[in-house]
Amino acid sequence: MHFQWYPGHMTKAKRMMQENIKLIDLVIELVDARIPISSRNPDIDELGKNKARLVLLNKSDLAEEKWNDAWAEYFKEKGYSVVKVNSKKGGGIKSIQGVIREACKEKIERDRKRGILNRPVRAMVVGIPNVGKSTFINALAGKACAKTGNKPGVTKGKQWIRLNKQVELLDTPGILWPKFEDQEVGLRLAFIGSMKDEILNTEELAAELIKFLSRAYPDVLPEKYAVELNEDPYIVLHEIAKNRNCVVRGNELDTEKAAILLLDDFRNGRLGRLTLEYPETCE
Ligand code: G4P
């Protein structure tokens, strides 16, 4: 689940992306609805220039609905098509094919004027690791869809998944790396479980999450763990350990275990739907 990038990874990923992007009309970019900016790679705008663009706010089930709407507006104002999706449960997936056609209508019109009729639109899914690319492709394409290319006797090449007569999807998603050199971004990625936990140790990470939640969602920790907020996040962590009976060697409180519990509850939506960044703050 966790990932770590090295310069070699980044060069390879970028080269793959540059090659594949030549083949497509539309970039379908997944972002995590809880951190729609931190889960992006700014290079995608350069890589995807001259292409139709669709941004999917994935894992929208884990983020606050009012912020999902605000983020959808934010991306629309920037000229992207946007859909809120929950790839795991299929939410929002039905509307995608229509949105793809709409996003590519200029290209379809250009083709029509040049006498090219019924050429399917070709799309590629891109996003940082763990954002839900494979889950989305499976949800959109399902099992029944036909694959084209790479059949015995047919030219070797990319695998395209035919969604219908009008849309084809490249079956391998493009992997983007996040802006992890930015501390704040790295922290948010670590909260959602997309960065190696060793950037901070588990308790430090939990303490940072407690600080964030105390500020942005002050009811969440008291309601979930019956704790009082405190200036010192380690006191709160200690209280969580006490109230959840996280102990080692009989009676010693285990704050590491409490930290894992908290992070796990947060990542799986058990603290409710929470958004970690908001459109105003990233202008
Ligand atoms: P990737 O290809 O971009 O690397 O991501 P992948 O599809 O493997 O998804 C990463 C994790 O995110 C998976 O969880 C997947 O189930 C989950 N996920 C994807 N889309 C959504 C969504 O819209 N909402 C929610 N809540 N989760 C989503 P996992 O922990 O690896 O597996 P599992 O717990 O689902 O078995």
mmCIF file of N, CA and C in Angstrom, residues 84-181:
data_model
loop_
_atom_site.group_PDB
_atom_site.id
_atom_site.type_symbol
_atom_site.label_atom_id
_atom_site.label_comp_id
_atom_site.label_asym_id
_atom_site.label_seq_id
_atom_site.Cartn_x
_atom_site.Cartn_y
_atom_site.Cartn_z
ATOM 1 N N LYS A 84 -17.594 13.348 -9.146
ATOM 2 C CA LYS A 84 -17.306 12.786 -7.821
ATOM 3 C C LYS A 84 -17.564 11.291 -7.912
ATOM 4 N N VAL A 85 -16.590 10.481 -7.520
ATOM 5 C CA VAL A 85 -16.821 9.043 -7.617
ATOM 6 C C VAL A 85 -16.428 8.292 -6.346
ATOM 7 N N ASN A 86 -17.048 7.134 -6.206
ATOM 8 C CA ASN A 86 -16.639 6.160 -5.210
ATOM 9 C C ASN A 86 -16.408 4.879 -5.994
ATOM 10 N N SER A 87 -15.166 4.664 -6.393
ATOM 11 C CA SER A 87 -14.865 3.531 -7.279
ATOM 12 C C SER A 87 -15.117 2.198 -6.597
ATOM 13 N N LYS A 88 -14.968 2.199 -5.286
ATOM 14 C CA LYS A 88 -15.118 0.946 -4.546
ATOM 15 C C LYS A 88 -16.558 0.444 -4.593
ATOM 16 N N LYS A 89 -17.495 1.394 -4.472
ATOM 17 C CA LYS A 89 -18.910 1.001 -4.445
ATOM 18 C C LYS A 89 -19.617 1.296 -5.764
ATOM 19 N N GLY A 90 -18.908 1.926 -6.690
ATOM 20 C CA GLY A 90 -19.533 2.205 -7.993
ATOM 21 C C GLY A 90 -20.244 3.548 -8.078
ATOM 22 N N GLY A 91 -20.181 4.340 -7.034
ATOM 23 C CA GLY A 91 -20.863 5.647 -7.047
ATOM 24 C C GLY A 91 -20.291 6.590 -8.100
ATOM 25 N N GLY A 92 -21.167 7.168 -8.912
ATOM 26 C CA GLY A 92 -20.738 8.130 -9.929
ATOM 27 C C GLY A 92 -20.243 7.500 -11.223
ATOM 28 N N ILE A 93 -20.065 6.193 -11.225
ATOM 29 C CA ILE A 93 -19.440 5.521 -12.373
ATOM 30 C C ILE A 93 -20.347 5.569 -13.621
ATOM 31 N N LYS A 94 -21.667 5.439 -13.377
ATOM 32 C CA LYS A 94 -22.591 5.382 -14.512
ATOM 33 C C LYS A 94 -22.510 6.610 -15.404
ATOM 34 N N SER A 95 -22.244 7.753 -14.785
ATOM 35 C CA SER A 95 -22.272 8.991 -15.577
ATOM 36 C C SER A 95 -20.991 9.184 -16.400
ATOM 37 N N ILE A 96 -19.977 8.376 -16.141
ATOM 38 C CA ILE A 96 -18.646 8.659 -16.703
ATOM 39 C C ILE A 96 -18.629 8.644 -18.239
ATOM 40 N N GLN A 97 -19.270 7.633 -18.830
ATOM 41 C CA GLN A 97 -19.166 7.540 -20.293
ATOM 42 C C GLN A 97 -19.742 8.760 -20.983
ATOM 43 N N GLY A 98 -20.858 9.242 -20.452
ATOM 44 C CA GLY A 98 -21.465 10.457 -21.012
ATOM 45 C C GLY A 98 -20.534 11.651 -20.844
ATOM 46 N N VAL A 99 -19.927 11.746 -19.679
ATOM 47 C CA VAL A 99 -19.024 12.871 -19.403
ATOM 48 C C VAL A 99 -17.793 12.808 -20.324
ATOM 49 N N ILE A 100 -17.317 11.594 -20.574
ATOM 50 C CA ILE A 100 -16.164 11.438 -21.481
ATOM 51 C C ILE A 100 -16.524 11.985 -22.871
ATOM 52 N N ARG A 101 -17.683 11.592 -23.377
ATOM 53 C CA ARG A 101 -18.115 12.065 -24.704
ATOM 54 C C ARG A 101 -18.207 13.592 -24.709
ATOM 55 N N GLU A 102 -18.804 14.108 -23.656
ATOM 56 C CA GLU A 102 -18.986 15.562 -23.552
ATOM 57 C C GLU A 102 -17.612 16.257 -23.510
ATOM 58 N N ALA A 103 -16.684 15.695 -22.712
ATOM 59 C CA ALA A 103 -15.358 16.311 -22.573
ATOM 60 C C ALA A 103 -14.602 16.292 -23.902
ATOM 61 N N CYS A 104 -14.934 15.334 -24.749
ATOM 62 C CA CYS A 104 -14.197 15.185 -26.020
ATOM 63 C C CYS A 104 -14.991 15.720 -27.203
ATOM 64 N N LYS A 105 -16.032 16.484 -26.950
ATOM 65 C CA LYS A 105 -16.900 16.826 -28.083
ATOM 66 C C LYS A 105 -16.208 17.691 -29.143
ATOM 67 N N GLU A 106 -15.240 18.497 -28.724
ATOM 68 C CA GLU A 106 -14.516 19.295 -29.729
ATOM 69 C C GLU A 106 -13.728 18.390 -30.668
ATOM 70 N N LYS A 107 -13.121 17.389 -30.098
ATOM 71 C CA LYS A 107 -12.345 16.447 -30.920
ATOM 72 C C LYS A 107 -13.261 15.660 -31.852
ATOM 73 N N ILE A 108 -14.391 15.242 -31.316
ATOM 74 C CA ILE A 108 -15.343 14.480 -32.129
ATOM 75 C C ILE A 108 -15.828 15.344 -33.300
ATOM 76 N N GLU A 109 -16.058 16.620 -33.003
ATOM 77 C CA GLU A 109 -16.512 17.558 -34.033
ATOM 78 C C GLU A 109 -15.412 17.774 -35.089
ATOM 79 N N ARG A 110 -14.170 17.920 -34.606
ATOM 80 C CA ARG A 110 -13.037 18.085 -35.548
ATOM 81 C C ARG A 110 -12.936 16.878 -36.480
ATOM 82 N N ASP A 111 -13.049 15.683 -35.876
ATOM 83 C CA ASP A 111 -13.013 14.451 -36.679
ATOM 84 C C ASP A 111 -14.132 14.465 -37.716
ATOM 85 N N ARG A 112 -15.317 14.860 -37.285
ATOM 86 C CA ARG A 112 -16.491 14.829 -38.173
ATOM 87 C C ARG A 112 -16.266 15.729 -39.375
ATOM 88 N N LYS A 113 -15.691 16.909 -39.100
ATOM 89 C CA LYS A 113 -15.444 17.859 -40.188
ATOM 90 C C LYS A 113 -14.413 17.318 -41.186
ATOM 91 N N ARG A 114 -13.511 16.491 -40.666
ATOM 92 C CA ARG A 114 -12.505 15.909 -41.560
ATOM 93 C C ARG A 114 -12.983 14.590 -42.154
ATOM 94 N N GLY A 115 -14.242 14.291 -41.952
ATOM 95 C CA GLY A 115 -14.820 13.086 -42.555
ATOM 96 C C GLY A 115 -14.548 11.805 -41.776
ATOM 97 N N ILE A 116 -13.970 11.951 -40.565
ATOM 98 C CA ILE A 116 -13.720 10.748 -39.763
ATOM 99 C C ILE A 116 -14.934 10.539 -38.862
ATOM 100 N N LEU A 117 -15.630 9.460 -39.123
ATOM 101 C CA LEU A 117 -16.829 9.210 -38.335
ATOM 102 C C LEU A 117 -16.619 7.974 -37.461
ATOM 103 N N ASN A 118 -17.243 8.002 -36.315
ATOM 104 C CA ASN A 118 -17.245 6.825 -35.433
ATOM 105 C C ASN A 118 -15.869 6.338 -35.002
ATOM 106 N N ARG A 119 -14.912 7.246 -34.923
ATOM 107 C CA ARG A 119 -13.644 6.805 -34.342
ATOM 108 C C ARG A 119 -13.754 6.932 -32.825
ATOM 109 N N PRO A 120 -13.486 5.846 -32.104
ATOM 110 C CA PRO A 120 -13.693 5.960 -30.655
ATOM 111 C C PRO A 120 -12.723 6.952 -30.007
ATOM 112 N N VAL A 121 -13.189 7.569 -28.975
ATOM 113 C CA VAL A 121 -12.335 8.424 -28.161
ATOM 114 C C VAL A 121 -11.439 7.519 -27.340
ATOM 115 N N ARG A 122 -10.145 7.864 -27.217
ATOM 116 C CA ARG A 122 -9.243 7.031 -26.427
ATOM 117 C C ARG A 122 -8.817 7.770 -25.157
ATOM 118 N N ALA A 123 -8.913 7.066 -24.050
ATOM 119 C CA ALA A 123 -8.647 7.714 -22.760
ATOM 120 C C ALA A 123 -7.638 6.919 -21.950
ATOM 121 N N MET A 124 -6.943 7.618 -21.065
ATOM 122 C CA MET A 124 -6.004 6.966 -20.149
ATOM 123 C C MET A 124 -6.260 7.458 -18.730
ATOM 124 N N VAL A 125 -6.226 6.533 -17.791
ATOM 125 C CA VAL A 125 -6.404 6.870 -16.379
ATOM 126 C C VAL A 125 -5.025 7.154 -15.782
ATOM 127 N N VAL A 126 -4.894 8.252 -15.065
ATOM 128 C CA VAL A 126 -3.622 8.564 -14.413
ATOM 129 C C VAL A 126 -3.858 8.980 -12.954
ATOM 130 N N GLY A 127 -2.812 8.862 -12.160
ATOM 131 C CA GLY A 127 -2.918 9.305 -10.767
ATOM 132 C C GLY A 127 -1.775 8.749 -9.940
ATOM 133 N N ILE A 128 -1.625 9.258 -8.733
ATOM 134 C CA ILE A 128 -0.560 8.795 -7.851
ATOM 135 C C ILE A 128 -0.914 7.386 -7.330
ATOM 136 N N PRO A 129 0.068 6.660 -6.827
ATOM 137 C CA PRO A 129 -0.229 5.321 -6.307
ATOM 138 C C PRO A 129 -1.299 5.364 -5.215
ATOM 139 N N ASN A 130 -2.127 4.332 -5.212
ATOM 140 C CA ASN A 130 -3.108 4.145 -4.143
ATOM 141 C C ASN A 130 -4.324 5.072 -4.232
ATOM 142 N N VAL A 131 -4.406 5.859 -5.281
ATOM 143 C CA VAL A 131 -5.526 6.799 -5.387
ATOM 144 C C VAL A 131 -6.788 6.074 -5.866
ATOM 145 N N GLY A 132 -6.607 4.853 -6.388
ATOM 146 C CA GLY A 132 -7.772 4.056 -6.789
ATOM 147 C C GLY A 132 -7.879 3.796 -8.290
ATOM 148 N N LYS A 133 -6.771 3.899 -9.004
ATOM 149 C CA LYS A 133 -6.809 3.749 -10.464
ATOM 150 C C LYS A 133 -7.339 2.369 -10.894
ATOM 151 N N SER A 134 -6.776 1.310 -10.300
ATOM 152 C CA SER A 134 -7.198 -0.040 -10.711
ATOM 153 C C SER A 134 -8.654 -0.280 -10.336
ATOM 154 N N THR A 135 -9.015 0.164 -9.148
ATOM 155 C CA THR A 135 -10.398 -0.014 -8.701
ATOM 156 C C THR A 135 -11.349 0.707 -9.653
ATOM 157 N N PHE A 136 -10.948 1.912 -10.070
ATOM 158 C CA PHE A 136 -11.794 2.677 -10.987
ATOM 159 C C PHE A 136 -11.920 1.976 -12.340
ATOM 160 N N ILE A 137 -10.786 1.526 -12.878
ATOM 161 C CA ILE A 137 -10.831 0.870 -14.196
ATOM 162 C C ILE A 137 -11.737 -0.359 -14.120
ATOM 163 N N ASN A 138 -11.605 -1.128 -13.056
ATOM 164 C CA ASN A 138 -12.476 -2.303 -12.899
ATOM 165 C C ASN A 138 -13.937 -1.916 -12.796
ATOM 166 N N ALA A 139 -14.204 -0.847 -12.040
ATOM 167 C CA ALA A 139 -15.597 -0.418 -11.869
ATOM 168 C C ALA A 139 -16.178 0.058 -13.197
ATOM 169 N N LEU A 140 -15.355 0.767 -13.955
ATOM 170 C CA LEU A 140 -15.858 1.333 -15.211
ATOM 171 C C LEU A 140 -15.986 0.251 -16.277
ATOM 172 N N ALA A 141 -14.980 -0.576 -16.362
ATOM 173 C CA ALA A 141 -14.947 -1.541 -17.463
ATOM 174 C C ALA A 141 -15.686 -2.833 -17.118
ATOM 175 N N GLY A 142 -15.743 -3.178 -15.852
ATOM 176 C CA GLY A 142 -16.395 -4.424 -15.458
ATOM 177 C C GLY A 142 -15.650 -5.609 -16.030
ATOM 178 N N LYS A 143 -16.231 -6.744 -15.903
ATOM 179 C CA LYS A 143 -15.534 -7.941 -16.367
ATOM 180 C C LYS A 143 -15.881 -8.273 -17.804
ATOM 181 N N ALA A 144 -17.069 -7.829 -18.197
ATOM 182 C CA ALA A 144 -17.607 -8.293 -19.477
ATOM 183 C C ALA A 144 -17.005 -7.594 -20.686
ATOM 184 N N CYS A 145 -16.240 -6.532 -20.442
ATOM 185 C CA CYS A 145 -15.848 -5.730 -21.586
ATOM 186 C C CYS A 145 -14.788 -6.415 -22.440
ATOM 187 N N ALA A 146 -14.825 -6.079 -23.695
ATOM 188 C CA ALA A 146 -13.893 -6.689 -24.654
ATOM 189 C C ALA A 146 -12.566 -5.954 -24.626
ATOM 190 N N LYS A 147 -11.496 -6.712 -24.698
ATOM 191 C CA LYS A 147 -10.191 -6.084 -24.841
ATOM 192 C C LYS A 147 -9.790 -6.143 -26.305
ATOM 193 N N THR A 148 -9.110 -5.116 -26.750
ATOM 194 C CA THR A 148 -8.651 -5.130 -28.133
ATOM 195 C C THR A 148 -7.137 -5.174 -28.136
ATOM 196 N N GLY A 149 -6.552 -5.616 -29.212
ATOM 197 C CA GLY A 149 -5.095 -5.655 -29.296
ATOM 198 C C GLY A 149 -4.528 -6.822 -28.513
ATOM 199 N N ASN A 150 -3.267 -7.141 -28.744
ATOM 200 C CA ASN A 150 -2.569 -8.228 -28.069
ATOM 201 C C ASN A 150 -3.282 -9.569 -28.139
ATOM 202 N N LYS A 151 -4.150 -9.736 -29.127
ATOM 203 C CA LYS A 151 -4.730 -11.081 -29.307
ATOM 204 C C LYS A 151 -3.736 -11.859 -30.157
ATOM 205 N N PRO A 152 -3.733 -13.180 -30.048
ATOM 206 C CA PRO A 152 -2.803 -13.924 -30.893
ATOM 207 C C PRO A 152 -3.040 -13.578 -32.358
ATOM 208 N N GLY A 153 -2.002 -13.343 -33.068
ATOM 209 C CA GLY A 153 -2.147 -13.044 -34.492
ATOM 210 C C GLY A 153 -2.470 -11.593 -34.792
ATOM 211 N N VAL A 154 -2.793 -10.851 -33.788
ATOM 212 C CA VAL A 154 -3.092 -9.431 -33.980
ATOM 213 C C VAL A 154 -1.845 -8.648 -33.558
ATOM 214 N N THR A 155 -1.684 -7.479 -34.136
ATOM 215 C CA THR A 155 -0.483 -6.703 -33.833
ATOM 216 C C THR A 155 -0.279 -6.529 -32.334
ATOM 217 N N LYS A 156 0.956 -6.665 -31.946
ATOM 218 C CA LYS A 156 1.277 -6.441 -30.539
ATOM 219 C C LYS A 156 1.175 -4.961 -30.247
ATOM 220 N N GLY A 157 0.808 -4.620 -29.083
ATOM 221 C CA GLY A 157 0.772 -3.198 -28.764
ATOM 222 C C GLY A 157 0.052 -2.987 -27.466
ATOM 223 N N LYS A 158 -0.483 -1.808 -27.338
ATOM 224 C CA LYS A 158 -1.176 -1.474 -26.098
ATOM 225 C C LYS A 158 -2.484 -2.245 -26.022
ATOM 226 N N GLN A 159 -2.906 -2.490 -24.822
ATOM 227 C CA GLN A 159 -4.208 -3.106 -24.603
ATOM 228 C C GLN A 159 -5.240 -2.014 -24.420
ATOM 229 N N TRP A 160 -6.246 -2.066 -25.230
ATOM 230 C CA TRP A 160 -7.334 -1.098 -25.091
ATOM 231 C C TRP A 160 -8.580 -1.828 -24.638
ATOM 232 N N ILE A 161 -9.255 -1.235 -23.709
ATOM 233 C CA ILE A 161 -10.508 -1.819 -23.242
ATOM 234 C C ILE A 161 -11.623 -1.046 -23.929
ATOM 235 N N ARG A 162 -12.450 -1.768 -24.673
ATOM 236 C CA ARG A 162 -13.547 -1.066 -25.364
ATOM 237 C C ARG A 162 -14.740 -0.943 -24.428
ATOM 238 N N LEU A 163 -15.049 0.291 -24.037
ATOM 239 C CA LEU A 163 -16.175 0.484 -23.115
ATOM 240 C C LEU A 163 -17.486 0.425 -23.883
ATOM 241 N N ASN A 164 -17.468 0.985 -25.070
ATOM 242 C CA ASN A 164 -18.597 0.887 -26.003
ATOM 243 C C ASN A 164 -18.040 1.303 -27.364
ATOM 244 N N LYS A 165 -18.916 1.501 -28.321
ATOM 245 C CA LYS A 165 -18.421 1.825 -29.665
ATOM 246 C C LYS A 165 -17.684 3.161 -29.691
ATOM 247 N N GLN A 166 -17.946 3.974 -28.691
ATOM 248 C CA GLN A 166 -17.423 5.338 -28.758
ATOM 249 C C GLN A 166 -16.205 5.602 -27.887
ATOM 250 N N VAL A 167 -15.969 4.735 -26.913
ATOM 251 C CA VAL A 167 -14.882 5.027 -25.964
ATOM 252 C C VAL A 167 -13.994 3.812 -25.734
ATOM 253 N N GLU A 168 -12.686 4.032 -25.825
ATOM 254 C CA GLU A 168 -11.712 2.993 -25.467
ATOM 255 C C GLU A 168 -10.779 3.522 -24.387
ATOM 256 N N LEU A 169 -10.392 2.604 -23.505
ATOM 257 C CA LEU A 169 -9.576 2.983 -22.358
ATOM 258 C C LEU A 169 -8.283 2.174 -22.388
ATOM 259 N N LEU A 170 -7.155 2.851 -22.195
ATOM 260 C CA LEU A 170 -5.882 2.132 -22.093
ATOM 261 C C LEU A 170 -5.900 1.334 -20.794
ATOM 262 N N ASP A 171 -5.571 0.047 -20.884
ATOM 263 C CA ASP A 171 -5.798 -0.778 -19.680
ATOM 264 C C ASP A 171 -4.766 -0.564 -18.584
ATOM 265 N N THR A 172 -3.590 -0.013 -18.928
ATOM 266 C CA THR A 172 -2.622 0.273 -17.866
ATOM 267 C C THR A 172 -2.652 1.741 -17.496
ATOM 268 N N PRO A 173 -2.915 2.034 -16.233
ATOM 269 C CA PRO A 173 -2.969 3.438 -15.832
ATOM 270 C C PRO A 173 -1.584 4.072 -15.796
ATOM 271 N N GLY A 174 -1.550 5.378 -15.909
ATOM 272 C CA GLY A 174 -0.297 6.114 -15.776
ATOM 273 C C GLY A 174 -0.068 6.465 -14.321
ATOM 274 N N ILE A 175 1.145 6.207 -13.849
ATOM 275 C CA ILE A 175 1.429 6.485 -12.437
ATOM 276 C C ILE A 175 2.165 7.813 -12.306
ATOM 277 N N LEU A 176 1.624 8.669 -11.499
ATOM 278 C CA LEU A 176 2.244 9.972 -11.242
ATOM 279 C C LEU A 176 2.804 9.969 -9.828
ATOM 280 N N TRP A 177 3.846 10.722 -9.605
ATOM 281 C CA TRP A 177 4.372 10.852 -8.244
ATOM 282 C C TRP A 177 3.851 12.159 -7.667
ATOM 283 N N PRO A 178 3.611 12.166 -6.369
ATOM 284 C CA PRO A 178 3.102 13.400 -5.756
ATOM 285 C C PRO A 178 4.233 14.397 -5.489
ATOM 286 N N LYS A 179 3.856 15.567 -4.999
ATOM 287 C CA LYS A 179 4.857 16.616 -4.676
ATOM 288 C C LYS A 179 5.399 16.384 -3.277
ATOM 289 N N PHE A 180 5.956 15.205 -3.037
ATOM 290 C CA PHE A 180 6.245 14.837 -1.646
ATOM 291 C C PHE A 180 7.363 15.647 -1.007
ATOM 292 N N GLU A 181 8.088 16.431 -1.810
ATOM 293 C CA GLU A 181 9.151 17.248 -1.206
ATOM 294 C C GLU A 181 8.557 18.398 -0.385
#
